Amino acid sequence: MNKDDDMKEVELNEMDQEKQPMTGESPTGTEKNGCVKVIVPEENEVKFTGLSKEELMKVANTAGMVRTRWVLLVLFWLGWIGMLAGAIVIIVQAPRCKPIPEMNWWNKGFLYQISDVNAFSGNGLKGVEEKLDYLNQMKVKGLVLGPIHTVQADQNLASISSEFGPEKLIDQMISLLERAHRKGISIVLDLTPDYQGVSAWVNNTASVAERLKETCIYWLKKGVDGIFISHLNNFTNTEAWQSVQDTFNKTDGTKKQALMGSVTGLSVDDVSHLLNRLSVDLLLTGLPDLAEPGEKQAKEIQLLYSSHLQTSLGWSLSGRTRGSLASRTPAVPVRLYQMLLFTLPGTPVFSAGDEVGLKAGEKPEEMWELESHAEDDNATAKTVQEERIAVRDFFKTLSDLKVKERSLLHGEYVSLYNSSTSLAFLRFWDQSERFLVALNWGSDSVTMTLTNSDLPAEARVCASTDTENLAVGSTVSIEKLELGPKQAVLLSYAFPG
């Protein structure tokens, strides 16, 4: 046998060994490497078994087991009663949430005046309807339209002037009402009788008031959500005025229709007296007037707030007879005025263009051009566009806060500081986020010493006209708050309890 044959025989022997079962044994009876013995237990080995039913019943009835069961049962009920008592104590001792005051639709955001319907959209009432998506994005709760009626002795105030659109004007108004309501926007008509100037028939206030009553009934039946009347104090002494008020008091349904108005040239005491005597749902007073000292403004705001429900207080510094917010005196950044109106206790009312800072003489159509790119070679136009977009974003921030924050929507008001050119006040509601408002419309910086048991050492900046020194999101000390000239800041902090 040669060497190759020997190698093949060795390989075959190794293969035979690998094929042998693991439990197998070698021919000689000895275990081979790699083999494992498995020992199967015998059937007669002891197995564990539980107690039988009869044995369990014998054990269960013993005195020890009975006593143990009773102890466990008593412990269970004691624990359950203890947890129930603890829950009751927590509920009783927990601070109670204040009930939300009754609010109507005009108290849940801001109102938007469109005095010149054609200038606003270029397409009359149809153009206003086309802008509803924009108004909805700005969180507008109600539109105050017009006046859009005719002023003639032989026509009632329900007749829409033809200058605000083509034929079928009533149909256009109904279409606007329906689409606005679908978006949650209410419509108020300005029915100021003589908005175009003095007319002989308007001098007969009794006759005008009677005609006004008929017109209110007409438009309220058409679905209008409210009526607005300027110079309200001119009609309140007539016999027909009471019937006008009764028209609104009789309205039924889930959505209240509002009687709104404005007065001008009255002292704060006269305004307060008028509010007590009239049953108007919202009154615009032309206050506060920053041309007056801050001390006076603080007193007037406090008097109106403490004497009347804030649901009836309207704040507006612009309009058909007042001009634009950006053109007011004193000349301060329009964002300061925006912050003041949005944070006072009551309903802010703005005019079309106030949200972007349009000045007197500038057309509202310029608002619709902000989304188009300004020419690169026109640096001035580009700067104006960027500034207006920044003002609009600031306005939108304040509008969002007004809608969602209870302290700003219907919270309490506390004056913290005032000087000849500055104001600071606090808005808070129950356990909600608190808001501190500070405004300085003067030409010099001010340092406000703010003291109140509710105030913390620091607060967070929510909105600011001075983004360099009071950046949004930063934390500032409020014990001695420094505010630059013509600047305003809105701070917030959590409920201290």
Short mmCIF file of C-alpha atoms in Angstrom, two decimals:
data_model
loop_
_atom_site.label_atom_id
_atom_site.label_comp_id
_atom_site.label_asym_id
_atom_site.label_seq_id
_atom_site.Cartn_x
_atom_site.Cartn_y
_atom_site.Cartn_z
CA MET A 1 0.00 0.00 0.00
CA ASN A 2 1.46 3.27 -1.03
CA LYS A 3 1.41 6.57 0.87
CA ASP A 4 -1.62 7.94 -1.03
CA ASP A 5 -3.71 4.87 -0.08
CA ASP A 6 -2.77 5.33 3.61
CA MET A 7 -3.94 8.98 3.55
CA LYS A 8 -7.33 8.05 2.00
CA GLU A 9 -7.91 5.38 4.71
CA VAL A 10 -7.22 7.92 7.48
CA GLU A 11 -9.70 10.41 5.94
CA LEU A 12 -12.37 7.71 5.67
CA ASN A 13 -11.91 6.72 9.33
CA GLU A 14 -12.30 10.37 10.40
CA MET A 15 -15.44 10.71 8.34
CA ASP A 16 -16.90 7.54 9.95
CA GLN A 17 -16.30 8.96 13.38
CA GLU A 18 -18.07 12.27 12.49
CA LYS A 19 -21.10 10.36 11.23
CA GLN A 20 -21.55 8.48 14.49
CA PRO A 21 -24.48 9.69 16.67
CA MET A 22 -23.66 11.93 19.65
CA THR A 23 -25.08 9.33 22.03
CA GLY A 24 -23.26 6.48 20.43
CA GLU A 25 -20.31 4.62 21.96
CA SER A 26 -17.13 3.31 20.44
CA PRO A 27 -16.83 -0.37 19.56
CA THR A 28 -14.63 -0.84 22.55
CA GLY A 29 -17.29 0.59 24.90
CA THR A 30 -15.36 3.70 25.67
CA GLU A 31 -16.67 7.24 24.93
CA LYS A 32 -15.21 9.04 22.00
CA ASN A 33 -14.29 12.66 21.91
CA GLY A 34 -17.32 14.78 20.89
CA CYS A 35 -19.91 12.26 22.14
CA VAL A 36 -22.47 13.31 24.80
CA LYS A 37 -24.51 11.02 27.01
CA VAL A 38 -28.12 12.05 27.67
CA ILE A 39 -29.58 10.64 30.87
CA VAL A 40 -33.37 10.30 30.82
CA PRO A 41 -34.91 10.46 34.31
CA GLU A 42 -36.64 7.39 35.57
CA GLU A 43 -40.43 7.46 35.81
CA ASN A 44 -40.35 6.66 39.48
CA GLU A 45 -38.52 9.89 40.44
CA VAL A 46 -40.45 12.31 42.74
CA LYS A 47 -42.48 15.10 40.99
CA PHE A 48 -43.84 18.34 42.62
CA THR A 49 -47.59 18.53 42.87
CA GLY A 50 -49.82 21.25 44.44
CA LEU A 51 -52.39 20.76 47.14
CA SER A 52 -55.58 19.06 46.18
CA LYS A 53 -58.95 20.80 46.50
CA GLU A 54 -59.78 18.92 49.65
CA GLU A 55 -56.44 19.88 51.24
CA LEU A 56 -56.92 23.56 50.29
CA MET A 57 -60.37 23.65 51.83
CA LYS A 58 -59.03 22.22 55.07
CA VAL A 59 -56.29 24.89 55.22
CA ALA A 60 -58.65 27.74 54.21
CA ASN A 61 -60.96 27.11 57.13
CA THR A 62 -58.27 27.17 59.76
CA ALA A 63 -58.31 30.03 62.27
CA GLY A 64 -54.98 31.44 61.03
CA MET A 65 -56.09 31.71 57.41
CA VAL A 66 -59.45 33.24 58.35
CA ARG A 67 -57.68 35.85 60.48
CA THR A 68 -55.22 36.62 57.66
CA ARG A 69 -58.02 37.14 55.14
CA TRP A 70 -59.81 39.55 57.45
CA VAL A 71 -56.63 41.52 58.07
CA LEU A 72 -55.97 41.88 54.31
CA LEU A 73 -59.58 42.90 53.66
CA VAL A 74 -59.49 45.56 56.36
CA LEU A 75 -56.14 46.89 55.08
CA PHE A 76 -57.52 47.08 51.54
CA TRP A 77 -60.54 49.14 52.57
CA LEU A 78 -58.50 51.36 54.84
CA GLY A 79 -56.11 52.09 51.98
CA TRP A 80 -58.97 52.81 49.58
CA ILE A 81 -60.70 55.15 52.03
CA GLY A 82 -57.38 56.88 52.72
CA MET A 83 -56.79 57.55 49.03
CA LEU A 84 -60.35 58.84 48.64
CA ALA A 85 -59.93 61.16 51.62
CA GLY A 86 -56.59 62.41 50.24
CA ALA A 87 -58.17 63.18 46.87
CA ILE A 88 -60.98 65.11 48.55
CA VAL A 89 -58.51 67.12 50.63
CA ILE A 90 -56.50 67.99 47.50
CA ILE A 91 -59.63 69.11 45.67
CA VAL A 92 -60.86 71.19 48.61
CA GLN A 93 -57.52 72.86 49.26
CA ALA A 94 -56.66 73.46 45.59
CA PRO A 95 -57.11 77.12 44.51
CA ARG A 96 -60.42 77.67 42.74
CA CYS A 97 -60.37 78.93 39.16
CA LYS A 98 -62.26 82.17 38.69
CA PRO A 99 -65.31 81.88 36.44
CA ILE A 100 -64.79 83.30 32.97
CA PRO A 101 -66.76 86.54 32.58
CA GLU A 102 -69.53 86.71 30.04
CA MET A 103 -68.11 87.89 26.74
CA ASN A 104 -69.58 88.66 23.35
CA TRP A 105 -68.03 88.37 19.91
CA TRP A 106 -66.73 91.97 19.93
CA ASN A 107 -64.79 91.27 23.16
CA LYS A 108 -62.78 88.37 21.71
CA GLY A 109 -60.36 90.27 19.51
CA PHE A 110 -60.09 93.56 17.66
CA LEU A 111 -62.44 95.41 15.31
CA TYR A 112 -61.29 96.71 11.93
CA GLN A 113 -62.79 99.89 10.48
CA ILE A 114 -63.05 100.27 6.71
CA SER A 115 -64.40 103.79 6.31
CA ASP A 116 -63.65 104.13 2.59
CA VAL A 117 -64.71 100.83 1.07
CA ASN A 118 -63.59 101.71 -2.45
CA ALA A 119 -60.16 102.91 -1.37
CA PHE A 120 -59.64 99.74 0.67
CA SER A 121 -60.15 97.28 -2.16
CA GLY A 122 -60.81 99.18 -5.37
CA ASN A 123 -63.87 97.04 -6.02
CA GLY A 124 -66.50 98.16 -3.53
CA LEU A 125 -68.23 95.56 -1.37
CA LYS A 126 -67.05 92.76 -3.65
CA GLY A 127 -63.47 93.83 -3.04
CA VAL A 128 -63.95 93.67 0.73
CA GLU A 129 -65.23 90.12 0.32
CA GLU A 130 -62.10 89.25 -1.65
CA LYS A 131 -59.91 90.42 1.27
CA LEU A 132 -61.60 88.29 3.94
CA ASP A 133 -58.82 85.70 3.92
CA TYR A 134 -56.27 88.39 4.76
CA LEU A 135 -58.49 89.80 7.51
CA ASN A 136 -59.00 86.34 8.95
CA GLN A 137 -55.22 85.80 9.11
CA MET A 138 -54.90 89.04 11.09
CA LYS A 139 -57.43 87.66 13.64
CA VAL A 140 -60.08 90.31 12.90
CA LYS A 141 -63.25 89.60 14.90
CA GLY A 142 -65.45 92.23 13.33
CA LEU A 143 -65.54 94.69 10.39
CA VAL A 144 -67.01 98.15 10.81
CA LEU A 145 -68.02 99.14 7.27
CA GLY A 146 -68.77 102.57 5.94
CA PRO A 147 -70.81 104.62 6.13
CA ILE A 148 -72.01 103.41 2.72
CA HIS A 149 -75.62 104.67 2.77
CA THR A 150 -77.11 107.66 0.99
CA VAL A 151 -77.80 110.91 2.83
CA GLN A 152 -80.96 112.31 1.30
CA ALA A 153 -84.14 113.53 2.91
CA ASP A 154 -86.36 111.39 0.68
CA GLN A 155 -84.45 108.13 1.22
CA ASN A 156 -83.94 106.00 4.28
CA LEU A 157 -80.53 105.02 5.61
CA ALA A 158 -80.85 101.49 4.22
CA SER A 159 -80.14 102.71 0.68
CA ILE A 160 -76.55 101.93 -0.31
CA SER A 161 -74.81 104.63 -2.30
CA SER A 162 -74.10 103.55 -5.88
CA GLU A 163 -70.48 104.69 -5.57
CA PHE A 164 -69.69 101.55 -3.57
CA GLY A 165 -70.43 99.14 -6.37
CA PRO A 166 -72.62 98.40 -9.39
CA GLU A 167 -76.21 97.26 -9.31
CA LYS A 168 -77.59 94.67 -6.87
CA LEU A 169 -75.75 96.23 -3.96
CA ILE A 170 -78.00 94.54 -1.43
CA ASP A 171 -77.11 91.16 -2.95
CA GLN A 172 -73.42 92.00 -2.63
CA MET A 173 -73.91 92.90 1.02
CA ILE A 174 -75.72 89.61 1.69
CA SER A 175 -72.91 87.70 -0.03
CA LEU A 176 -70.32 89.53 2.07
CA LEU A 177 -72.27 88.76 5.24
CA GLU A 178 -72.53 85.06 4.46
CA ARG A 179 -68.87 84.57 3.59
CA ALA A 180 -67.64 86.66 6.53
CA HIS A 181 -69.77 84.64 8.94
CA ARG A 182 -68.31 81.41 7.59
CA LYS A 183 -64.88 82.75 8.53
CA GLY A 184 -65.98 83.85 12.00
CA ILE A 185 -65.93 87.57 11.14
CA SER A 186 -68.88 89.74 12.14
CA ILE A 187 -70.12 92.73 10.11
CA VAL A 188 -71.07 96.08 11.65
CA LEU A 189 -72.56 98.89 9.55
CA ASP A 190 -71.73 102.51 10.30
CA LEU A 191 -75.10 104.28 10.04
CA THR A 192 -73.94 107.74 11.10
CA PRO A 193 -76.78 109.81 9.57
CA ASP A 194 -74.85 112.86 8.32
CA TYR A 195 -71.35 111.63 7.65
CA GLN A 196 -70.98 113.82 4.55
CA GLY A 197 -71.62 117.14 6.26
CA VAL A 198 -74.43 119.21 7.69
CA SER A 199 -77.76 118.69 5.98
CA ALA A 200 -80.99 120.48 6.82
CA TRP A 201 -83.08 117.39 7.47
CA VAL A 202 -80.43 115.94 9.80
CA ASN A 203 -80.89 118.90 12.13
CA ASN A 204 -84.23 117.42 13.13
CA THR A 205 -82.73 114.88 15.51
CA ALA A 206 -86.10 113.39 16.45
CA SER A 207 -86.86 112.59 12.82
CA VAL A 208 -83.38 111.22 12.26
CA ALA A 209 -83.60 108.96 15.31
CA GLU A 210 -86.90 107.53 14.09
CA ARG A 211 -85.44 106.85 10.65
CA LEU A 212 -82.38 105.36 12.28
CA LYS A 213 -84.57 102.94 14.21
CA GLU A 214 -86.27 101.74 11.00
CA THR A 215 -82.92 101.28 9.29
CA CYS A 216 -81.50 99.28 12.23
CA ILE A 217 -84.46 96.90 12.10
CA TYR A 218 -84.00 96.48 8.35
CA TRP A 219 -80.30 95.59 8.47
CA LEU A 220 -80.52 93.45 11.59
CA LYS A 221 -83.09 91.29 9.81
CA LYS A 222 -80.66 90.97 6.89
CA GLY A 223 -78.09 89.43 9.22
CA VAL A 224 -75.86 92.39 10.11
CA ASP A 225 -74.19 91.80 13.49
CA GLY A 226 -74.20 95.37 14.73
CA ILE A 227 -74.78 99.05 14.07
CA PHE A 228 -72.22 101.81 14.68
CA ILE A 229 -73.14 105.50 15.11
CA SER A 230 -70.63 108.32 15.39
CA HIS A 231 -71.36 111.33 17.64
CA LEU A 232 -73.73 109.18 19.60
CA ASN A 233 -74.41 111.88 22.17
CA ASN A 234 -76.31 113.92 19.55
CA PHE A 235 -79.20 111.44 19.50
CA THR A 236 -79.44 110.11 23.01
CA ASN A 237 -81.82 112.83 24.26
CA THR A 238 -84.55 112.16 21.69
CA GLU A 239 -87.69 110.16 22.39
CA ALA A 240 -86.95 107.77 19.53
CA TRP A 241 -83.58 106.82 20.98
CA GLN A 242 -85.13 104.52 23.56
CA SER A 243 -86.89 102.61 20.80
CA VAL A 244 -83.53 102.24 19.00
CA GLN A 245 -82.06 100.67 22.14
CA ASP A 246 -85.11 98.42 22.51
CA THR A 247 -84.50 97.11 18.98
CA PHE A 248 -81.19 95.63 20.11
CA ASN A 249 -82.43 94.47 23.49
CA LYS A 250 -85.10 92.38 21.75
CA THR A 251 -82.67 90.46 19.58
CA ASP A 252 -82.73 86.74 20.24
CA GLY A 253 -80.59 83.79 19.22
CA THR A 254 -77.13 82.67 20.23
CA LYS A 255 -75.25 85.62 18.72
CA LYS A 256 -75.98 89.04 20.13
CA GLN A 257 -76.31 91.99 17.77
CA ALA A 258 -74.43 95.02 19.05
CA LEU A 259 -75.18 98.72 19.26
CA MET A 260 -71.88 100.61 19.06
CA GLY A 261 -70.97 104.25 18.93
CA SER A 262 -68.33 106.90 19.46
CA VAL A 263 -68.14 110.27 21.17
CA THR A 264 -65.60 113.05 20.81
CA GLY A 265 -64.69 116.11 22.78
CA LEU A 266 -66.08 114.83 26.08
CA SER A 267 -64.27 114.74 29.39
CA VAL A 268 -63.74 111.38 31.02
CA ASP A 269 -66.43 112.22 33.58
CA ASP A 270 -68.93 112.98 30.82
CA VAL A 271 -67.99 109.76 29.06
CA SER A 272 -68.51 107.80 32.27
CA HIS A 273 -71.90 109.47 32.79
CA LEU A 274 -72.89 108.65 29.21
CA LEU A 275 -71.94 105.01 29.65
CA ASN A 276 -74.07 104.81 32.78
CA ARG A 277 -77.06 106.35 31.03
CA LEU A 278 -76.89 104.57 27.69
CA SER A 279 -77.40 100.93 26.92
CA VAL A 280 -74.69 100.73 24.28
CA ASP A 281 -72.65 97.57 23.94
CA LEU A 282 -69.40 99.30 22.98
CA LEU A 283 -68.41 102.95 23.20
CA LEU A 284 -65.30 104.50 21.63
CA THR A 285 -64.19 107.53 23.60
CA GLY A 286 -61.08 108.81 21.81
CA LEU A 287 -59.09 108.06 24.97
CA PRO A 288 -56.31 107.82 25.90
CA ASP A 289 -54.73 110.84 24.25
CA LEU A 290 -50.95 110.71 24.49
CA ALA A 291 -50.78 114.43 23.76
CA GLU A 292 -51.90 114.78 27.38
CA PRO A 293 -49.61 113.97 30.36
CA GLY A 294 -49.24 110.34 31.32
CA GLU A 295 -50.54 111.02 34.84
CA LYS A 296 -53.83 112.20 33.36
CA GLN A 297 -54.03 109.21 31.04
CA ALA A 298 -53.49 106.80 33.93
CA LYS A 299 -56.32 108.43 35.93
CA GLU A 300 -58.74 108.38 32.99
CA ILE A 301 -58.04 104.73 32.18
CA GLN A 302 -58.42 103.79 35.85
CA LEU A 303 -61.72 105.68 36.15
CA LEU A 304 -63.28 104.04 33.10
CA TYR A 305 -61.99 100.59 34.08
CA SER A 306 -63.16 100.79 37.70
CA SER A 307 -66.58 102.29 36.87
CA HIS A 308 -67.69 100.16 33.93
CA LEU A 309 -67.48 96.66 32.52
CA GLN A 310 -64.49 96.43 30.23
CA THR A 311 -66.71 94.62 27.72
CA SER A 312 -68.26 98.04 26.93
CA LEU A 313 -64.95 99.94 26.65
CA GLY A 314 -63.60 100.54 23.15
CA TRP A 315 -60.17 102.04 22.46
CA SER A 316 -59.43 103.73 19.16
CA LEU A 317 -57.02 106.50 18.14
CA SER A 318 -57.77 106.53 14.41
CA GLY A 319 -60.75 106.52 12.10
CA ARG A 320 -62.75 108.45 9.55
CA THR A 321 -62.56 111.73 11.48
CA ARG A 322 -59.31 111.12 13.40
CA GLY A 323 -56.99 110.09 10.59
CA SER A 324 -54.46 107.26 10.65
CA LEU A 325 -52.66 105.93 13.70
CA ALA A 326 -49.23 106.66 12.18
CA SER A 327 -50.12 110.33 11.67
CA ARG A 328 -51.13 111.10 15.23
CA THR A 329 -49.54 113.65 17.53
CA PRO A 330 -47.21 113.09 19.28
CA ALA A 331 -45.27 111.44 16.49
CA VAL A 332 -44.13 108.12 17.90
CA PRO A 333 -43.55 104.74 16.23
CA VAL A 334 -46.91 103.26 15.27
CA ARG A 335 -45.96 100.06 17.10
CA LEU A 336 -46.13 101.93 20.42
CA TYR A 337 -49.75 102.89 19.70
CA GLN A 338 -50.51 99.34 18.62
CA MET A 339 -49.18 97.90 21.88
CA LEU A 340 -51.13 100.41 23.95
CA LEU A 341 -54.47 99.65 22.25
CA PHE A 342 -54.02 95.87 22.27
CA THR A 343 -53.18 95.73 26.00
CA LEU A 344 -55.75 98.11 27.53
CA PRO A 345 -58.78 96.47 29.22
CA GLY A 346 -61.44 96.45 26.52
CA THR A 347 -61.78 96.14 22.76
CA PRO A 348 -59.16 97.70 20.45
CA VAL A 349 -60.46 99.24 17.22
CA PHE A 350 -58.10 99.91 14.32
CA SER A 351 -58.59 101.52 10.92
CA ALA A 352 -57.56 99.97 7.63
CA GLY A 353 -53.83 100.53 7.16
CA ASP A 354 -52.99 100.87 10.86
CA GLU A 355 -51.53 97.37 10.83
CA VAL A 356 -48.77 98.40 8.42
CA GLY A 357 -48.36 102.01 9.53
CA LEU A 358 -49.98 103.82 6.59
CA LYS A 359 -49.95 107.61 7.03
CA ALA A 360 -52.51 110.19 6.00
CA GLY A 361 -52.72 110.40 2.20
CA GLU A 362 -51.26 106.94 1.60
CA LYS A 363 -53.65 104.58 -0.12
CA PRO A 364 -54.68 101.24 1.46
CA GLU A 365 -53.89 99.51 -1.83
CA GLU A 366 -50.22 99.82 -0.87
CA MET A 367 -50.87 97.06 1.67
CA TRP A 368 -51.53 94.57 -1.11
CA GLU A 369 -48.18 95.37 -2.77
CA LEU A 370 -46.08 94.28 0.20
CA GLU A 371 -45.84 90.69 -1.01
CA SER A 372 -44.35 91.72 -4.35
CA HIS A 373 -40.60 92.26 -4.49
CA ALA A 374 -39.42 95.84 -4.57
CA GLU A 375 -36.97 96.78 -7.30
CA ASP A 376 -33.38 96.14 -6.23
CA ASP A 377 -32.19 99.50 -7.54
CA ASN A 378 -34.84 101.37 -5.52
CA ALA A 379 -33.34 101.29 -2.02
CA THR A 380 -35.94 103.66 -0.58
CA ALA A 381 -38.90 101.57 -1.73
CA LYS A 382 -37.23 98.42 -0.44
CA THR A 383 -36.62 99.97 2.98
CA VAL A 384 -40.23 101.17 3.24
CA GLN A 385 -41.50 97.74 2.26
CA GLU A 386 -39.35 95.96 4.84
CA GLU A 387 -40.43 98.39 7.57
CA ARG A 388 -44.12 97.92 6.79
CA ILE A 389 -43.79 94.15 6.80
CA ALA A 390 -42.03 94.38 10.20
CA VAL A 391 -44.84 96.59 11.55
CA ARG A 392 -47.44 94.14 10.26
CA ASP A 393 -45.66 91.19 11.87
CA PHE A 394 -45.52 93.11 15.16
CA PHE A 395 -49.25 93.85 14.87
CA LYS A 396 -49.96 90.16 14.16
CA THR A 397 -47.97 89.09 17.24
CA LEU A 398 -50.01 91.38 19.47
CA SER A 399 -53.26 90.27 17.83
CA ASP A 400 -52.43 86.61 18.47
CA LEU A 401 -51.61 87.32 22.13
CA LYS A 402 -54.84 89.28 22.58
CA VAL A 403 -56.92 86.39 21.30
CA LYS A 404 -55.29 83.53 23.23
CA GLU A 405 -54.16 85.10 26.54
CA ARG A 406 -56.90 85.47 29.15
CA SER A 407 -55.00 88.16 31.03
CA LEU A 408 -55.04 90.39 27.94
CA LEU A 409 -58.50 89.38 26.76
CA HIS A 410 -60.50 89.95 29.94
CA GLY A 411 -57.96 90.20 32.77
CA GLU A 412 -57.72 92.74 35.54
CA TYR A 413 -55.88 96.02 35.18
CA VAL A 414 -53.48 97.57 37.73
CA SER A 415 -51.57 100.81 37.18
CA LEU A 416 -47.89 100.46 38.14
CA TYR A 417 -46.19 103.67 37.04
CA ASN A 418 -46.86 106.94 35.26
CA SER A 419 -45.01 110.15 34.42
CA SER A 420 -45.59 113.00 32.00
CA THR A 421 -44.57 110.84 29.02
CA SER A 422 -44.76 107.24 30.20
CA LEU A 423 -47.10 104.57 31.52
CA ALA A 424 -46.73 101.09 32.97
CA PHE A 425 -49.55 98.74 33.96
CA LEU A 426 -50.20 95.10 34.76
CA ARG A 427 -52.75 92.72 33.22
CA PHE A 428 -53.50 89.44 34.98
CA TRP A 429 -56.23 86.86 35.34
CA ASP A 430 -56.46 84.21 38.05
CA GLN A 431 -53.59 81.72 37.55
CA SER A 432 -52.90 82.62 33.92
CA GLU A 433 -49.73 84.16 32.53
CA ARG A 434 -49.24 87.77 33.66
CA PHE A 435 -48.36 90.67 31.34
CA LEU A 436 -46.57 93.91 32.18
CA VAL A 437 -46.85 96.78 29.69
CA ALA A 438 -44.43 99.72 29.71
CA LEU A 439 -44.56 102.65 27.26
CA ASN A 440 -42.41 105.76 26.90
CA TRP A 441 -43.52 108.25 24.23
CA GLY A 442 -41.14 110.98 25.40
CA SER A 443 -37.85 112.08 23.92
CA ASP A 444 -35.78 110.96 26.93
CA SER A 445 -35.14 107.59 28.53
CA VAL A 446 -37.01 106.70 31.70
CA THR A 447 -36.28 104.36 34.59
CA MET A 448 -39.49 102.92 36.01
CA THR A 449 -39.56 101.78 39.62
CA LEU A 450 -42.20 99.06 39.61
CA THR A 451 -43.59 97.66 42.85
CA ASN A 452 -46.39 95.18 43.34
CA SER A 453 -46.75 92.05 45.46
CA ASP A 454 -47.44 90.07 42.30
CA LEU A 455 -44.25 91.08 40.50
CA PRO A 456 -41.22 88.77 40.29
CA ALA A 457 -37.62 89.90 40.03
CA GLU A 458 -37.41 89.15 36.30
CA ALA A 459 -39.74 88.72 33.34
CA ARG A 460 -39.52 87.55 29.74
CA VAL A 461 -39.82 89.91 26.77
CA CYS A 462 -42.82 89.00 24.57
CA ALA A 463 -42.83 92.00 22.25
CA SER A 464 -40.59 95.03 22.02
CA THR A 465 -40.03 98.09 19.86
CA ASP A 466 -36.41 98.19 21.11
CA THR A 467 -35.03 94.87 19.90
CA GLU A 468 -31.41 95.87 20.56
CA ASN A 469 -31.77 96.42 24.30
CA LEU A 470 -34.92 94.39 24.95
CA ALA A 471 -34.75 91.43 22.59
CA VAL A 472 -37.77 89.16 22.31
CA GLY A 473 -37.25 86.02 24.42
CA SER A 474 -34.67 87.61 26.71
CA THR A 475 -35.10 87.99 30.47
CA VAL A 476 -34.91 91.42 32.08
CA SER A 477 -35.03 92.80 35.60
CA ILE A 478 -38.24 94.72 36.27
CA GLU A 479 -37.59 96.31 39.66
CA LYS A 480 -36.04 99.30 37.85
CA LEU A 481 -37.04 98.94 34.23
CA GLU A 482 -35.14 101.16 31.79
CA LEU A 483 -36.95 102.18 28.62
CA GLY A 484 -35.51 104.27 25.83
CA PRO A 485 -37.24 107.25 24.18
CA LYS A 486 -40.31 106.42 22.07
CA GLN A 487 -40.12 102.74 23.02
CA ALA A 488 -42.52 100.15 24.40
CA VAL A 489 -42.17 96.62 25.77
CA LEU A 490 -44.53 93.80 26.70
CA LEU A 491 -43.20 91.46 29.42
CA SER A 492 -44.70 88.23 30.74
CA TYR A 493 -44.20 85.98 33.75
CA ALA A 494 -45.90 82.96 35.25
CA PHE A 495 -48.45 82.94 38.05
CA PRO A 496 -46.37 83.35 41.22
CA GLY A 497 -48.52 81.02 43.31
#
